[in-house]
mmCIF file of C-alpha atoms in Angstrom:
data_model
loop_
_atom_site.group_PDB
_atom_site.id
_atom_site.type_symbol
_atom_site.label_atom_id
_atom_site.label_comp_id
_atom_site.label_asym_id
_atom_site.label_seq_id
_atom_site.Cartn_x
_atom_site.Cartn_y
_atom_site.Cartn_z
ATOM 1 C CA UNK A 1 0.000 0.000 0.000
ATOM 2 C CA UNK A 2 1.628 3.731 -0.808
ATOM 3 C CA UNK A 3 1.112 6.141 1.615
ATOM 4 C CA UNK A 4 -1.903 8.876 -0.036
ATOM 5 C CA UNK A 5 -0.166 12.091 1.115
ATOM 6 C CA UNK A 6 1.914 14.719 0.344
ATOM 7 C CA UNK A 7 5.193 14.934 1.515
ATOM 8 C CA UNK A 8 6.373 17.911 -0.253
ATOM 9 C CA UNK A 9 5.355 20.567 2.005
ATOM 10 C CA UNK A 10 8.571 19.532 4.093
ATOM 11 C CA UNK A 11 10.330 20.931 1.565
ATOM 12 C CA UNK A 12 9.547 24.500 0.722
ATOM 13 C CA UNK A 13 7.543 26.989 2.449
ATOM 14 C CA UNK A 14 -3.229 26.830 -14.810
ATOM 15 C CA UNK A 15 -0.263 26.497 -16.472
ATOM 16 C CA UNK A 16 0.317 22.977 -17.161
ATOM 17 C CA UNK A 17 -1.147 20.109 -19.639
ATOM 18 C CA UNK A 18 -4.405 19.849 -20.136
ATOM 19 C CA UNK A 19 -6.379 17.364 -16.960
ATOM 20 C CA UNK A 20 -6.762 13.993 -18.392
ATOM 21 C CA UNK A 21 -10.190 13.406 -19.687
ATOM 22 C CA UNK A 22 -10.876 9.623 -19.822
ATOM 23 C CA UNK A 23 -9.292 6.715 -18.624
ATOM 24 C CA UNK A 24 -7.233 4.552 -21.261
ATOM 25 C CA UNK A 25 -8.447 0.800 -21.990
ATOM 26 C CA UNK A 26 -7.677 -1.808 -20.009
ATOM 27 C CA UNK A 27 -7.868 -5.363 -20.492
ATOM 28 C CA UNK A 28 -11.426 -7.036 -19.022
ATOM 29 C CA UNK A 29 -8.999 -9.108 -16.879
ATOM 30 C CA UNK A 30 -7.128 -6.380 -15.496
ATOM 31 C CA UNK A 31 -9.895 -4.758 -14.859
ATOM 32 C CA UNK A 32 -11.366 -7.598 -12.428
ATOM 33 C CA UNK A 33 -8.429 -7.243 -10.770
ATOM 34 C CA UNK A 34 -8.930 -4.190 -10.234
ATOM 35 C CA UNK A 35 -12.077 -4.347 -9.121
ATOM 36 C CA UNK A 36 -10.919 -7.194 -6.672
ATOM 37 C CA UNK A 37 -8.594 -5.216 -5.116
ATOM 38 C CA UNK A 38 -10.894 -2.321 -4.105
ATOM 39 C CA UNK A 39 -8.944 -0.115 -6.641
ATOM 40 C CA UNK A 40 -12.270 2.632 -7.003
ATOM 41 C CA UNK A 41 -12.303 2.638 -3.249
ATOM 42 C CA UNK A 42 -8.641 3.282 -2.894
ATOM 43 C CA UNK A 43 -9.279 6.034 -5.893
ATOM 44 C CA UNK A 44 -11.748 7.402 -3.100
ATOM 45 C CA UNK A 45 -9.587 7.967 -0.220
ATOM 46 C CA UNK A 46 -6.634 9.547 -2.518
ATOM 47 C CA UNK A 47 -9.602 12.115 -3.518
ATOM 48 C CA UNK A 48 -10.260 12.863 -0.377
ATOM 49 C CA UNK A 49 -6.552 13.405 1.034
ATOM 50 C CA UNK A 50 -5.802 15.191 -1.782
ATOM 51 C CA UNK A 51 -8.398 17.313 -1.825
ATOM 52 C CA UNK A 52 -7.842 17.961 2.167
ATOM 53 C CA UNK A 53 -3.993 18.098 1.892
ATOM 54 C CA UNK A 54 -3.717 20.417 -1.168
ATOM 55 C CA UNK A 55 -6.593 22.915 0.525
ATOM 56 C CA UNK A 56 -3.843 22.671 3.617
ATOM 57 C CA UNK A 57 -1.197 24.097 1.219
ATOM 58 C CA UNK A 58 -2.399 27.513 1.396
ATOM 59 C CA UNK A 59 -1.346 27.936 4.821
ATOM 60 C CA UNK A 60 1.921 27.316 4.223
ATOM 61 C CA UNK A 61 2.787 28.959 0.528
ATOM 62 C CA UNK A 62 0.225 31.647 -0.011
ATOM 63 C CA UNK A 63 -1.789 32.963 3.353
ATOM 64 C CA UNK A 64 -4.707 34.254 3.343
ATOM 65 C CA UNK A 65 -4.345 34.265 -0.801
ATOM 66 C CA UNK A 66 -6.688 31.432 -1.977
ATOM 67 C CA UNK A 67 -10.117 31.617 -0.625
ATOM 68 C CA UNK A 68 -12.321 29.829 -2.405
ATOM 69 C CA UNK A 69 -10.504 29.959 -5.862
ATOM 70 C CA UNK A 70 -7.667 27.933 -4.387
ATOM 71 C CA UNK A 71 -10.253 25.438 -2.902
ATOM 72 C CA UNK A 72 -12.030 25.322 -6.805
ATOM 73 C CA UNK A 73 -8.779 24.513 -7.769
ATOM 74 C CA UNK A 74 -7.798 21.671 -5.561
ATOM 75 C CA UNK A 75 -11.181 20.265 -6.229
ATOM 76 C CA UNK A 76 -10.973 20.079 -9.856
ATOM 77 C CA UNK A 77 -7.457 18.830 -9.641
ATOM 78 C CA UNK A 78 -8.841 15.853 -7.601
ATOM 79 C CA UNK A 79 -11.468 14.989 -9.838
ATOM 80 C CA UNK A 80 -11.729 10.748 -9.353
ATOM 81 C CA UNK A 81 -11.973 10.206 -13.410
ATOM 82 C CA UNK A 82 -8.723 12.140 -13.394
ATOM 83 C CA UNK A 83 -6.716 10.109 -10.835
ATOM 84 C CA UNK A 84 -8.434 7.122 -12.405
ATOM 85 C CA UNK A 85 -6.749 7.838 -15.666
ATOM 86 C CA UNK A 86 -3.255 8.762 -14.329
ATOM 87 C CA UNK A 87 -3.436 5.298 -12.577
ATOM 88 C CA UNK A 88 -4.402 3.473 -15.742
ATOM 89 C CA UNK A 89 -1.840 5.173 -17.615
ATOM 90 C CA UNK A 90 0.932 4.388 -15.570
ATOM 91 C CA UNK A 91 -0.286 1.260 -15.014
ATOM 92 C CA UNK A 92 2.359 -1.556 -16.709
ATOM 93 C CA UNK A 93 -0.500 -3.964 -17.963
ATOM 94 C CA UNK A 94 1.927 -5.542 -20.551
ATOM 95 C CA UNK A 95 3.837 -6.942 -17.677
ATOM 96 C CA UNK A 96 0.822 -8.482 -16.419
ATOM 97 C CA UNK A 97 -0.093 -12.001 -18.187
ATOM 98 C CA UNK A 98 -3.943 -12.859 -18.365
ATOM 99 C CA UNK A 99 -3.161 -15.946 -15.908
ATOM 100 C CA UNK A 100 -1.341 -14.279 -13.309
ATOM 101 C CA UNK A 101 -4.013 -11.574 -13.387
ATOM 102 C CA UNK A 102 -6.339 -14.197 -12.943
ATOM 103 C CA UNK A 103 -4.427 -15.667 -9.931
ATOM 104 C CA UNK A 104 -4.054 -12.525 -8.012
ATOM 105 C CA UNK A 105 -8.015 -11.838 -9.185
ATOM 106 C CA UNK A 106 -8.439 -15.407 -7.378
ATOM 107 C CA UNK A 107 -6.322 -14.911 -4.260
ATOM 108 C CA UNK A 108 -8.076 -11.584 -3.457
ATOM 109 C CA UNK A 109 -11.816 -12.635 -4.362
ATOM 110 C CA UNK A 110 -11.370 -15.830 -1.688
ATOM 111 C CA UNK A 111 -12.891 -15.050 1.771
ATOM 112 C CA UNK A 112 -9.162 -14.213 3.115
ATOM 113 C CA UNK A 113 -8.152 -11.823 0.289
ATOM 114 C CA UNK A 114 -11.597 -9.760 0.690
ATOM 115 C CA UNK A 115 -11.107 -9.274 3.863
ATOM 116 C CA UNK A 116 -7.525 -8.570 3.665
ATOM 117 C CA UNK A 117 -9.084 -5.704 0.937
ATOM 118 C CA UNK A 118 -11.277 -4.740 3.391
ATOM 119 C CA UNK A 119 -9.214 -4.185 6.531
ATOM 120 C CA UNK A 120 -6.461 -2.175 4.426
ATOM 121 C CA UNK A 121 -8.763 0.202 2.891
ATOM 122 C CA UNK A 122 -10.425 1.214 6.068
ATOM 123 C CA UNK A 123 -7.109 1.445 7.805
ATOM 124 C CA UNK A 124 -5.700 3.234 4.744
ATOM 125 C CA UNK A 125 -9.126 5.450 4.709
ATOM 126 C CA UNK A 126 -8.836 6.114 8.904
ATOM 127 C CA UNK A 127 -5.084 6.841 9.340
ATOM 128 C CA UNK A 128 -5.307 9.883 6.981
ATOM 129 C CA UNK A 129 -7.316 11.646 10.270
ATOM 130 C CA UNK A 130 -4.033 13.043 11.744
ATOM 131 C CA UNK A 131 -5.378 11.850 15.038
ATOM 132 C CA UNK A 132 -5.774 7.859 13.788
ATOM 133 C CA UNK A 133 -2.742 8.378 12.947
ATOM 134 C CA UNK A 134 -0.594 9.196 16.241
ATOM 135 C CA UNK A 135 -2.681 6.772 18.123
ATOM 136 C CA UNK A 136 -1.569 3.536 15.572
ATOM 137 C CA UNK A 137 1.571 5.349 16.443
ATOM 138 C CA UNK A 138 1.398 4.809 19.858
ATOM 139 C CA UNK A 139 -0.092 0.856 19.426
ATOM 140 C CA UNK A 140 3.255 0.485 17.021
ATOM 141 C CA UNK A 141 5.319 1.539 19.881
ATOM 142 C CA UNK A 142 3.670 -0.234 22.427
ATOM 143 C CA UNK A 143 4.691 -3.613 20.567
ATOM 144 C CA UNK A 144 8.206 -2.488 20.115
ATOM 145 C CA UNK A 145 8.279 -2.206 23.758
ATOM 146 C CA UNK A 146 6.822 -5.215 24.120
ATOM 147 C CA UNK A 147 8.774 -7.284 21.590
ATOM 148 C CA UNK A 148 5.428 -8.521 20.472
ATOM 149 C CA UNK A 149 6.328 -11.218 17.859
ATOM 150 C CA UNK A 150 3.338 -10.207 15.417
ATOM 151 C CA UNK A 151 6.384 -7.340 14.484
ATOM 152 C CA UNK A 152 8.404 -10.806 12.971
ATOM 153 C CA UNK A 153 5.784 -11.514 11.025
ATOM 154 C CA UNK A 154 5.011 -7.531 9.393
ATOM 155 C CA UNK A 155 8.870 -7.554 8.913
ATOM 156 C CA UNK A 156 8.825 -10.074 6.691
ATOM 157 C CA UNK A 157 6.050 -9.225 4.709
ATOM 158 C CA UNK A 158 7.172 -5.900 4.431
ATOM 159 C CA UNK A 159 10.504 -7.010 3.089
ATOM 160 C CA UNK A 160 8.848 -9.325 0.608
ATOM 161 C CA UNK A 161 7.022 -6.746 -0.838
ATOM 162 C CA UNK A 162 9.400 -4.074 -0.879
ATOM 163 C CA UNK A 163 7.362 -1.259 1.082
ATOM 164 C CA UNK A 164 9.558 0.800 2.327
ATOM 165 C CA UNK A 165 11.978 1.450 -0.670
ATOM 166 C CA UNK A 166 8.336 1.305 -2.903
ATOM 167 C CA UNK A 167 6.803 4.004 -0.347
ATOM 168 C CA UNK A 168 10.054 6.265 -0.174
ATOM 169 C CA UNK A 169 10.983 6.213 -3.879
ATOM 170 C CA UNK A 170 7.253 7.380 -4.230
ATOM 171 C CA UNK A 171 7.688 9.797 -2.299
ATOM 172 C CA UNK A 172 10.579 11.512 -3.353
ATOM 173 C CA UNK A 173 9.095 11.086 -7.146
ATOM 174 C CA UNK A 174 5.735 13.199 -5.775
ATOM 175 C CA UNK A 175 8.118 15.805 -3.957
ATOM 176 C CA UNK A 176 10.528 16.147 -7.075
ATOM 177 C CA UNK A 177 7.156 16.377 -9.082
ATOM 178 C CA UNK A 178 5.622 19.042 -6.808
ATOM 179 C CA UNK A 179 9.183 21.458 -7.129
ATOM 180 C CA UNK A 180 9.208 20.755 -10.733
ATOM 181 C CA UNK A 181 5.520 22.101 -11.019
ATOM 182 C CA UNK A 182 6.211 24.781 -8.630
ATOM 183 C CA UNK A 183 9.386 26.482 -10.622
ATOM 184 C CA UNK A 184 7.574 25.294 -14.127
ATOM 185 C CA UNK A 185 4.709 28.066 -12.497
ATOM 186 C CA UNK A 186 7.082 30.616 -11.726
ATOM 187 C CA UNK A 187 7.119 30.472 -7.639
ATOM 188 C CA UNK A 188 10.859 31.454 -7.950
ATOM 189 C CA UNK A 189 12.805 34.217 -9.530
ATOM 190 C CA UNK A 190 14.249 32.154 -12.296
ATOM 191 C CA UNK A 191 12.983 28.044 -13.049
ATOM 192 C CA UNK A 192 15.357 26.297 -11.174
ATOM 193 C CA UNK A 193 17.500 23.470 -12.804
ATOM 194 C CA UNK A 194 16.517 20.073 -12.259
ATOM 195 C CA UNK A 195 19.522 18.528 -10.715
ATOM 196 C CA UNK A 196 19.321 20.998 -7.863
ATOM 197 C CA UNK A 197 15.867 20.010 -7.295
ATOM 198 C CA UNK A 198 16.803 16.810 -6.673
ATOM 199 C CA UNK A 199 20.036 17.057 -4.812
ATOM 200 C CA UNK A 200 17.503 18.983 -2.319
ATOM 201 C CA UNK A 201 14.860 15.783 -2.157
ATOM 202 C CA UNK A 202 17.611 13.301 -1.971
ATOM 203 C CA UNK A 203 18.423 15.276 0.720
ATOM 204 C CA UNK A 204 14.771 14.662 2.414
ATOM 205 C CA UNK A 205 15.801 10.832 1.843
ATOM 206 C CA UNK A 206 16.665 9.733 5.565
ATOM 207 C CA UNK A 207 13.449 11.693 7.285
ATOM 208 C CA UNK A 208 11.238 10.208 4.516
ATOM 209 C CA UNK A 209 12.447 6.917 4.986
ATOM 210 C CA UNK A 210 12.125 6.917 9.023
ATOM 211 C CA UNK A 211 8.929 8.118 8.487
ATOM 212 C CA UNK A 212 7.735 5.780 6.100
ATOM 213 C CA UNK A 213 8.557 3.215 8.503
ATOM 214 C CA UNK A 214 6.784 4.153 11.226
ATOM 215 C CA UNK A 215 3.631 4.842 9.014
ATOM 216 C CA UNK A 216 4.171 1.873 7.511
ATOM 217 C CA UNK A 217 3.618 -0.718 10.478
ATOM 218 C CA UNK A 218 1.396 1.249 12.319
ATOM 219 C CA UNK A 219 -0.666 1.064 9.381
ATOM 220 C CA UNK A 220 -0.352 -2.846 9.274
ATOM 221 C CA UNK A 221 -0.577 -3.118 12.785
ATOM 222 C CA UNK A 222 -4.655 -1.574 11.681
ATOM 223 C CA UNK A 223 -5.027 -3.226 8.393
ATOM 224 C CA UNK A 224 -4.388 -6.743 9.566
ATOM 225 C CA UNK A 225 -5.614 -6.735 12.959
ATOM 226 C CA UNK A 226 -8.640 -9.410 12.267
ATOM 227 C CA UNK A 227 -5.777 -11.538 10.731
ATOM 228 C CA UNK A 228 -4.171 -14.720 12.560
ATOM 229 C CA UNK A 229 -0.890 -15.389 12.114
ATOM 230 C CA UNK A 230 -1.829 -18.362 9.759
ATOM 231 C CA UNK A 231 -3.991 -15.583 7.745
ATOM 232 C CA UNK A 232 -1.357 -13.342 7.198
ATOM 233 C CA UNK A 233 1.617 -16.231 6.213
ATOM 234 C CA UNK A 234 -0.921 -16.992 3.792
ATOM 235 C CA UNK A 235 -0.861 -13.668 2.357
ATOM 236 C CA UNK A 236 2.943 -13.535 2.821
ATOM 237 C CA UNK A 237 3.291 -16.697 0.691
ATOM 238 C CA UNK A 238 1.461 -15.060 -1.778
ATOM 239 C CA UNK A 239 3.339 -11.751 -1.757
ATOM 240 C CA UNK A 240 6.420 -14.647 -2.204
ATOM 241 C CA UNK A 241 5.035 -15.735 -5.455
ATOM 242 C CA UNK A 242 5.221 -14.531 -8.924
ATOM 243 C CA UNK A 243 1.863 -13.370 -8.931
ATOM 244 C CA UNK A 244 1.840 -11.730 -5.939
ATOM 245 C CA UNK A 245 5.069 -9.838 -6.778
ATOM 246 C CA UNK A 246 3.958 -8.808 -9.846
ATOM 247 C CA UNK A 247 0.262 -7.484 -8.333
ATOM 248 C CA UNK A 248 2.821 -5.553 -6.000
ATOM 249 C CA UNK A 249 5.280 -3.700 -8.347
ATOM 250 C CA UNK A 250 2.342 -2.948 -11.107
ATOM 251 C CA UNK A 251 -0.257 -1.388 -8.729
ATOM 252 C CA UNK A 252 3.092 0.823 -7.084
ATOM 253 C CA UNK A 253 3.189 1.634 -10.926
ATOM 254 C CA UNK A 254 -0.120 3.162 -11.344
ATOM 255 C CA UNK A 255 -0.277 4.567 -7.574
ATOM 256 C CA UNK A 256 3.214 6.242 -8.336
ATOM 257 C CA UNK A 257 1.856 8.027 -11.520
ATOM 258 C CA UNK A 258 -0.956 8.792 -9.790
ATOM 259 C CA UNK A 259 1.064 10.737 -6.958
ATOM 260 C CA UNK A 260 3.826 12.028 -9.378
ATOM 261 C CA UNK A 261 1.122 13.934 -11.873
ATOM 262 C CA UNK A 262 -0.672 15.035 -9.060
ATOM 263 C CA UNK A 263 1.802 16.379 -7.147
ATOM 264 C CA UNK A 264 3.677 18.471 -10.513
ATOM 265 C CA UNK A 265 -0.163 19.597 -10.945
ATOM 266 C CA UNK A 266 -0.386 21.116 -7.303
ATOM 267 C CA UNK A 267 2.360 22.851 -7.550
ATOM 268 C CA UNK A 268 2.241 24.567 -10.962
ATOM 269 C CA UNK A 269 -1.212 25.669 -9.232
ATOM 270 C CA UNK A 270 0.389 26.986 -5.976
ATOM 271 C CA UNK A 271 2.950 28.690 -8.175
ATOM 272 C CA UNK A 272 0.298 30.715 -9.623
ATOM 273 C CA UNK A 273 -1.408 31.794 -6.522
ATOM 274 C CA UNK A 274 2.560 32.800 -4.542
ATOM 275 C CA UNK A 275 2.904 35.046 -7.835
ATOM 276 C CA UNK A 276 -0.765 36.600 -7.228
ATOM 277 C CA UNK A 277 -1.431 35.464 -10.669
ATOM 278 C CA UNK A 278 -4.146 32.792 -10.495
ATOM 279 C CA UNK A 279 -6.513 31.900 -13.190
#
């Protein structure tokens, strides 16, 4: 799962292409996948973050400045047929054979994979509330303390899947995207090149990375807490398998484009309200 925020606020204290329209085609198959894997209600919850998170910006880059123009921005940015389309785009479907989209398809239809669907995308839909969030903090901490051995288990499943590298390379892709936007708008005296944009996220690498951690497990800790330990070696296994790793790096795919087009997209719209020059 990729964490639905934005990061790049962190970092600094339209104009653009056109808003995608439609979604591309997708194979039938793929899209039961899809479908399996709760992809409209994950589509959902990014709306709604974004929508709340981008709204947020205008404490931090232009005061006072947006109003409600700033908040009609944000809310046609987040428009769910546009994040729908940025996901299908970047989705690598060619990498995805008809059988092993069938498998995963399988896996998450049983009775174990729809409720693994279910508990991660009302922990994923409840820990972007601020509050959620410190107190799964707190329950994360709590079995660190206590060596509780459920942590063995969410190690290696995160390992398996990759999470943490998936979860910070996504990040630093959506904050690279949001300074790109932001200079491409004119938020700054002259554009700024592009390799100093991202010797200044790399630089954000080790904070991202700590933090992605600790969201990570105290999201897991939620998502999976109606899970035995038999339930979730089950869905380890098939994280372990060729299907499963291919469900994994795909969706990160299409989540990734998702969060790198949105992010450029909120920035080259910030940029024009710093310069007073909204339209």
């Amino acid at each position: 799962m990729l964490r639905a925020i934005c990061l790049s606020v962190s970092l600094v204290i339209g104009a653009g292409p056109a808003l995608a329209q439609s979604a591309p085609p997708l194979r039938e198959d793929t899209l039961a996948m899809l479908d399996a894997i709760g992809m409209e209600q994950s589509i959902n919850i990014m709306v709604q973050a974004g929508v709340r998170d981008g709204r947020g910006l205008e404490d931090d880059l232009f005061p006072g400045r947006g109003g409600a123009a700033w908040g009609s921005v944000v809310d046609r940015l987040y428009a769910p047929d546009t994040l729908r389309a940025y996901f299908y785009e970047g989705f690598p479907e060619d990498r995805l054979a008809e059988d092993r989209a069938a498998e995963i398809t399988a896996f998450f239809s049983s009775d174990l994979g729809e409720r693994i669907v279910e508990g991660e995308l009302t922990a994923w839909e409840a820990i972007t509330d601020q509050a959620v969030e410190d107190a799964a903090n707190e329950v994360y901490f709590q079995h660190l303390a206590e060596a509780n051995p459920r942590l063995e288990l969410l190690d290696r499943f995160t390992e398996v899947n990759g999470f943490v590298d998936f979860n910070v390379m996504g990040a630093l892709n959506a904050n690279f995207a949001f300074l790109r936007g932001m200079s491409d708008g004119g938020a700054y005296e002259r554009p700024i090149p592009e390799d100093m944009i991202l010797t200044q996220v790399w630089q954000s690498e080790p904070d991202i990375r700590e933090d992605t951690i600790l969201w990570l497990y105290s999201f897991q800790l939620m998502a999976y807490a109606d899970l035995t330990d038999e339930e979730l070696e089950a869905y380890i296994a098939f994280s372990e398998s060729d299907a499963g790793q291919l469900y994994n790096s795909t969706v990160f795919a299409g989540y990734d484009a998702v969060f790198s087009e949105m992010s450029y997209r909120l920035g080259n719209a910030a940029a024009l309200f710093m310069t007073g020059e909204p339209t």
